[in-house]
Short mmCIF file of C-alpha atoms and ligand atoms in Angstrom, two decimals:
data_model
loop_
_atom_site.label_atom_id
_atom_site.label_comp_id
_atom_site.label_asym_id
_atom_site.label_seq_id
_atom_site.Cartn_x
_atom_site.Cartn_y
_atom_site.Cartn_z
CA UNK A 16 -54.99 2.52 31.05
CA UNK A 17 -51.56 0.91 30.15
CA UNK A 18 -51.93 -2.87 28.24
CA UNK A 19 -50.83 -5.69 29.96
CA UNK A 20 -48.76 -8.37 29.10
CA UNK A 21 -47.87 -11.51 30.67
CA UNK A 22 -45.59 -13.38 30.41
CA UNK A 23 -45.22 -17.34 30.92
CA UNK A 24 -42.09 -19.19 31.56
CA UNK A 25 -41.59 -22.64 29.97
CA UNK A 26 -38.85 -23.33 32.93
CA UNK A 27 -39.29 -24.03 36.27
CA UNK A 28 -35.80 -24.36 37.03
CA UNK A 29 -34.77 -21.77 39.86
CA UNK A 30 -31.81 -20.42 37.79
CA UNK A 31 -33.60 -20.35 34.12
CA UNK A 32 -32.04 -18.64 31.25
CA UNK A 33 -35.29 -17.76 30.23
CA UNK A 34 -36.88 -16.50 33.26
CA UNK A 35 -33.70 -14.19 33.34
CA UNK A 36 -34.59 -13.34 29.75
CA UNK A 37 -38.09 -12.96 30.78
CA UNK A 38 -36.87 -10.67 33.48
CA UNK A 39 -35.01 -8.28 31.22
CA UNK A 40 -38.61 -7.69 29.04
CA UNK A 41 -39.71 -5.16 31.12
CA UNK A 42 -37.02 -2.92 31.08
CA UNK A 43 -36.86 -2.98 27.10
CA UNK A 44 -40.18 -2.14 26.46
CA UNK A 45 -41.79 0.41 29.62
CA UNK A 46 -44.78 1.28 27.99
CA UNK A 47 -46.65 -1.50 29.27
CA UNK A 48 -47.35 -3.68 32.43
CA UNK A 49 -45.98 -6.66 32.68
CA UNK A 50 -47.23 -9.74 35.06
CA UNK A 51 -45.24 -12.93 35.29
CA UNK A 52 -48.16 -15.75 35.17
CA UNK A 53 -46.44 -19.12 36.92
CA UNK A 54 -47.44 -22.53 35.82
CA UNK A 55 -45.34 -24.09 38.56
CA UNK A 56 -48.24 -24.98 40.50
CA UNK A 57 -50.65 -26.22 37.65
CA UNK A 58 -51.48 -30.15 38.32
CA UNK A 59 -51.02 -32.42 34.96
CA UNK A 60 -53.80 -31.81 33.10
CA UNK A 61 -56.98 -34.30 33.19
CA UNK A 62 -60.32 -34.00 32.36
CA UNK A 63 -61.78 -35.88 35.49
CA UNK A 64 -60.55 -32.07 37.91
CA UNK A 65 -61.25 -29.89 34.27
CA UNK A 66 -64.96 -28.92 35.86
CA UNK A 67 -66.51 -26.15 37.01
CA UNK A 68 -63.39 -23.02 37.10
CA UNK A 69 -60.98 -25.93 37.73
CA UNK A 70 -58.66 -26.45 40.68
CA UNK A 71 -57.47 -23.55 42.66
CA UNK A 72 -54.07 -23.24 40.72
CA UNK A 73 -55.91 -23.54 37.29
CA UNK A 74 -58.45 -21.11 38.26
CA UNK A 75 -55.88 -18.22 39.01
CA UNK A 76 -54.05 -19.29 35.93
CA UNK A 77 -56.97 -18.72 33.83
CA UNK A 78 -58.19 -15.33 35.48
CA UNK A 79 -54.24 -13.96 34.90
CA UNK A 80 -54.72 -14.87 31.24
CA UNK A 81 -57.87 -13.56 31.43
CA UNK A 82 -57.22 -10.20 32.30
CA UNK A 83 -53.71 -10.21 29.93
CA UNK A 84 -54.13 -8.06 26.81
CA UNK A 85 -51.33 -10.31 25.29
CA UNK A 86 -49.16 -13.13 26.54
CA UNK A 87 -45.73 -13.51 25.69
CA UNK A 88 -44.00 -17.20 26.26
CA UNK A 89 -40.67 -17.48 27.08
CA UNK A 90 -39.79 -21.39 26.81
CA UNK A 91 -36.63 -23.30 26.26
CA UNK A 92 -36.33 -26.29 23.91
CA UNK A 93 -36.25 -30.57 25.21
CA UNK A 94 -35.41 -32.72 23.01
CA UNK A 95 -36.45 -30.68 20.17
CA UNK A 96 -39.32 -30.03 21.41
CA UNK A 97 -41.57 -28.32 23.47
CA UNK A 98 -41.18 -28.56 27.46
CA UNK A 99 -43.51 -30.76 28.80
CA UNK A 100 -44.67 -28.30 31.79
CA UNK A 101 -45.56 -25.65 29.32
CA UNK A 102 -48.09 -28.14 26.95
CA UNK A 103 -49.73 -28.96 30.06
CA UNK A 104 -50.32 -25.02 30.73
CA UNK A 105 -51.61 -24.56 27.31
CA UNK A 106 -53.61 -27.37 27.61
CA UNK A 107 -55.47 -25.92 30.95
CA UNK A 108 -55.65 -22.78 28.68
CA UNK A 109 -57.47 -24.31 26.02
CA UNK A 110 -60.41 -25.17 27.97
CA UNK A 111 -63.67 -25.03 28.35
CA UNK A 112 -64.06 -25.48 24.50
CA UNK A 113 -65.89 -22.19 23.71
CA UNK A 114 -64.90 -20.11 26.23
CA UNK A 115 -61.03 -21.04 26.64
CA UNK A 116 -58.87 -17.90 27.76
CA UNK A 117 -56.67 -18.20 25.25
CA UNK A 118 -59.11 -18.03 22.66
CA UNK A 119 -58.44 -14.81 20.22
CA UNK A 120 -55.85 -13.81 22.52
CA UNK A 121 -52.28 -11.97 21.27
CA UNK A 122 -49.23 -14.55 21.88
CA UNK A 123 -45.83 -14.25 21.24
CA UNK A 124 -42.92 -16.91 21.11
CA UNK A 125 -39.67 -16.28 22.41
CA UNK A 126 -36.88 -18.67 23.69
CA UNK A 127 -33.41 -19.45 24.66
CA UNK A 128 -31.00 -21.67 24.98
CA UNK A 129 -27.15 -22.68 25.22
CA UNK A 130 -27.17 -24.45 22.38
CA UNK A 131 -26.66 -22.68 18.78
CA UNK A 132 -30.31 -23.30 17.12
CA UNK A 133 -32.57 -20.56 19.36
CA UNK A 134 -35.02 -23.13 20.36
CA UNK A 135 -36.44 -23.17 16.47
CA UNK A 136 -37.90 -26.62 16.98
CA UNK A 137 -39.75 -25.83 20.31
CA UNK A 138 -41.55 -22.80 18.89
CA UNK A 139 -42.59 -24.96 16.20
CA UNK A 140 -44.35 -27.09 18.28
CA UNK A 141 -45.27 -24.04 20.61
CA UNK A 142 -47.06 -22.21 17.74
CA UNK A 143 -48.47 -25.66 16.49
CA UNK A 144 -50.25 -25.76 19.67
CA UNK A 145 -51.21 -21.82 20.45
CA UNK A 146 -52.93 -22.31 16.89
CA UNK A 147 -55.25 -24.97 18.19
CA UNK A 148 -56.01 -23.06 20.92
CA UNK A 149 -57.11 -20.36 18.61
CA UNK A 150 -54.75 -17.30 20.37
CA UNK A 151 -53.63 -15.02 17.80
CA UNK A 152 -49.57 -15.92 17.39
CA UNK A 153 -48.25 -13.02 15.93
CA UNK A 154 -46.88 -13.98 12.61
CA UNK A 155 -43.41 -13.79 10.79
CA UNK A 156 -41.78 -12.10 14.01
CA UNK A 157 -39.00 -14.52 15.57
CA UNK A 158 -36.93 -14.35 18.55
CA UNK A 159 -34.79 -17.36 18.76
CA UNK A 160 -32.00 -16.53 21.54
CA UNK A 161 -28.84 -19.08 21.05
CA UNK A 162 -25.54 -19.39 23.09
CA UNK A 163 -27.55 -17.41 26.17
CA UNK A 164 -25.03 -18.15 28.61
CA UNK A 165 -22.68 -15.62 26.82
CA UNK A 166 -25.43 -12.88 26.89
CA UNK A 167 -26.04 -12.65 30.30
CA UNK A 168 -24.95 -10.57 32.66
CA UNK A 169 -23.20 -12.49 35.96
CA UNK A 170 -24.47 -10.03 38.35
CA UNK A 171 -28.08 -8.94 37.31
CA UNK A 172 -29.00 -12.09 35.91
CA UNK A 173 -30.28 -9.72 32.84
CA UNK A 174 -29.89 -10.03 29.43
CA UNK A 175 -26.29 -7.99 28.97
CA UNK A 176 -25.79 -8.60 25.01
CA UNK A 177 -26.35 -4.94 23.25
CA UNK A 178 -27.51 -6.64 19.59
CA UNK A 179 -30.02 -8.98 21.36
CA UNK A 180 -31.24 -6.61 23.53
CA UNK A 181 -32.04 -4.74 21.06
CA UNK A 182 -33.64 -7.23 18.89
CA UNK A 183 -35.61 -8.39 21.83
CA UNK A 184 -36.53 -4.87 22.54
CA UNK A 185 -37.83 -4.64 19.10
CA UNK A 186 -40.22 -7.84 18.94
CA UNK A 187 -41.93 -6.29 22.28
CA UNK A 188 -42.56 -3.33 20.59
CA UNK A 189 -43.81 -4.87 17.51
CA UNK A 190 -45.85 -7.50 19.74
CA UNK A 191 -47.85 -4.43 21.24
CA UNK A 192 -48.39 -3.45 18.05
CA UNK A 193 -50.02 -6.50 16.95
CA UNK A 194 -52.00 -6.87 20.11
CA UNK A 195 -53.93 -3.85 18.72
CA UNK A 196 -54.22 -5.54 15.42
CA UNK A 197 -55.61 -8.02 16.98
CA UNK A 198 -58.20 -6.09 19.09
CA UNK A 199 -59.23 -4.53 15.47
CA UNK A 200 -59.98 -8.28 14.16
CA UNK A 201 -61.79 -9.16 17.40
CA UNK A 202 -64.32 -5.66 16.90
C1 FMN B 329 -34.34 -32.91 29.18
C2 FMN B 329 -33.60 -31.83 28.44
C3 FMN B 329 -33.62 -31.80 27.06
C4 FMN B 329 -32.97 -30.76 26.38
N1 FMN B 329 -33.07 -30.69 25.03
C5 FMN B 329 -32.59 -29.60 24.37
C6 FMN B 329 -32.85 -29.41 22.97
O1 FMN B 329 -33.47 -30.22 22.33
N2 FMN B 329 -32.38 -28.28 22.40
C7 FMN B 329 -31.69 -27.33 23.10
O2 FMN B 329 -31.30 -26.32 22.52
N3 FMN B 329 -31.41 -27.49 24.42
C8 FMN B 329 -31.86 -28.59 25.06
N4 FMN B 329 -31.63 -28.77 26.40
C9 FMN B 329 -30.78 -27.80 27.10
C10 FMN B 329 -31.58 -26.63 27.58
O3 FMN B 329 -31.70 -25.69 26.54
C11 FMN B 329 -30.89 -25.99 28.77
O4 FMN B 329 -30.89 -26.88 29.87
C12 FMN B 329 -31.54 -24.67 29.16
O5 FMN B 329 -30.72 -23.99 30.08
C13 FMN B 329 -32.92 -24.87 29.74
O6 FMN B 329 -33.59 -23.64 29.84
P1 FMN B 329 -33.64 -22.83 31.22
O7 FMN B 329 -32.21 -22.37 31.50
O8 FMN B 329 -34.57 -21.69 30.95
O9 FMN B 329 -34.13 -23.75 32.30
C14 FMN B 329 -32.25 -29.79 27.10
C15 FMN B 329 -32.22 -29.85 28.51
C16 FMN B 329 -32.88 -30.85 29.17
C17 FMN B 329 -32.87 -30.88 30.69
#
């Protein structure tokens, strides 16, 4: 059976550069399955509702970590920083203590924005945090998308610019890779 990946979106915004980059993932890299995991619904996080398998909305988010081989984050940067809607998914991620979903689990870091520095400083802090969670952040690899109005195409709402695509297309591939490296450290 095919490995799947999914894939969380640090935007909620209805007409997110990154969900459209999101969207375009699937068609650069077919060997997989692919299931967009939405944090839309999540409630903030506190521990008074974290019992138990959580509220309903926590409790599906979990189970489509859960059955992910890998997830791949697709966030945009605020105020240098990480987007306060995806810390609070994390967070529901990275509990119960010993038997959090995103514990050992492959995770990849990509991002977009308008501006011209690729959302460096928000995968910082993303990283910062999937490392206390104990995931697996693949290492080295970057995909820092900058000036993403430019590289998208009016009608799809795809990712249209040939040198990112390809690039993007490439840290998929290599992020499959590494979720069997990981599987080989988890044995
Ligand atoms: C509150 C806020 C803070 C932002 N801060 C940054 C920032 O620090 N760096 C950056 O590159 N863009 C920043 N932006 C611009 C976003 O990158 C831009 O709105 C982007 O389109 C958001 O991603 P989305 O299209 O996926 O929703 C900020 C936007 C908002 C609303």
């Amino acid at each position: 059976m095919s490995k799947k990946i999914g894939i969380i979106v640090g935007s909620l915004r209805e007409h997110s550069f990154n969900r459209m980059i999101a969207n375009t993932i699937p068609e650069l890299a077919d060997s997989v399955q692919y299931e967009f995991i939405s944090i839309a619904n999540l409630p903030l996080y506190n521990a008074d509702l974290d019992h138990g398998e959580g509220p309903d909305p926590v409790k599906q988010y979990r189970e489509a970590i859960q059955e992910a081989d890998g997830i791949l984050i697709v966030s945009p940067e605020y105020n240098s920083g990480i987007p306060g809607v995806l810390k609070n998914a994390l967070d529901w991620a990275s509990t119960p203590t010993k038997t959090a979903v995103l514990i050992h689990k492959p995770a990849g870091v990509i991002g977009a924005t308008p501006g011209v520095k690729g959302t460096i400083l928000s995968q910082q802090q993303i990283r910062q945090t999937l490392d206390a969670t104990q995931s697996y952040v693949m290492p080295f690899q970057k995909m820092y998308i900058s000036q993403v109005m430019d590289k998208i195409d009016a009608n799809t709402h795809k990712l249209a610019d040939e040198t990112t695509r390809k690039y993007l297309g490439r840290y998929v591939q290599t992020f499959i890779q590494w979720i069997d490296q990981v599987q080989q450290l988890n044995e």
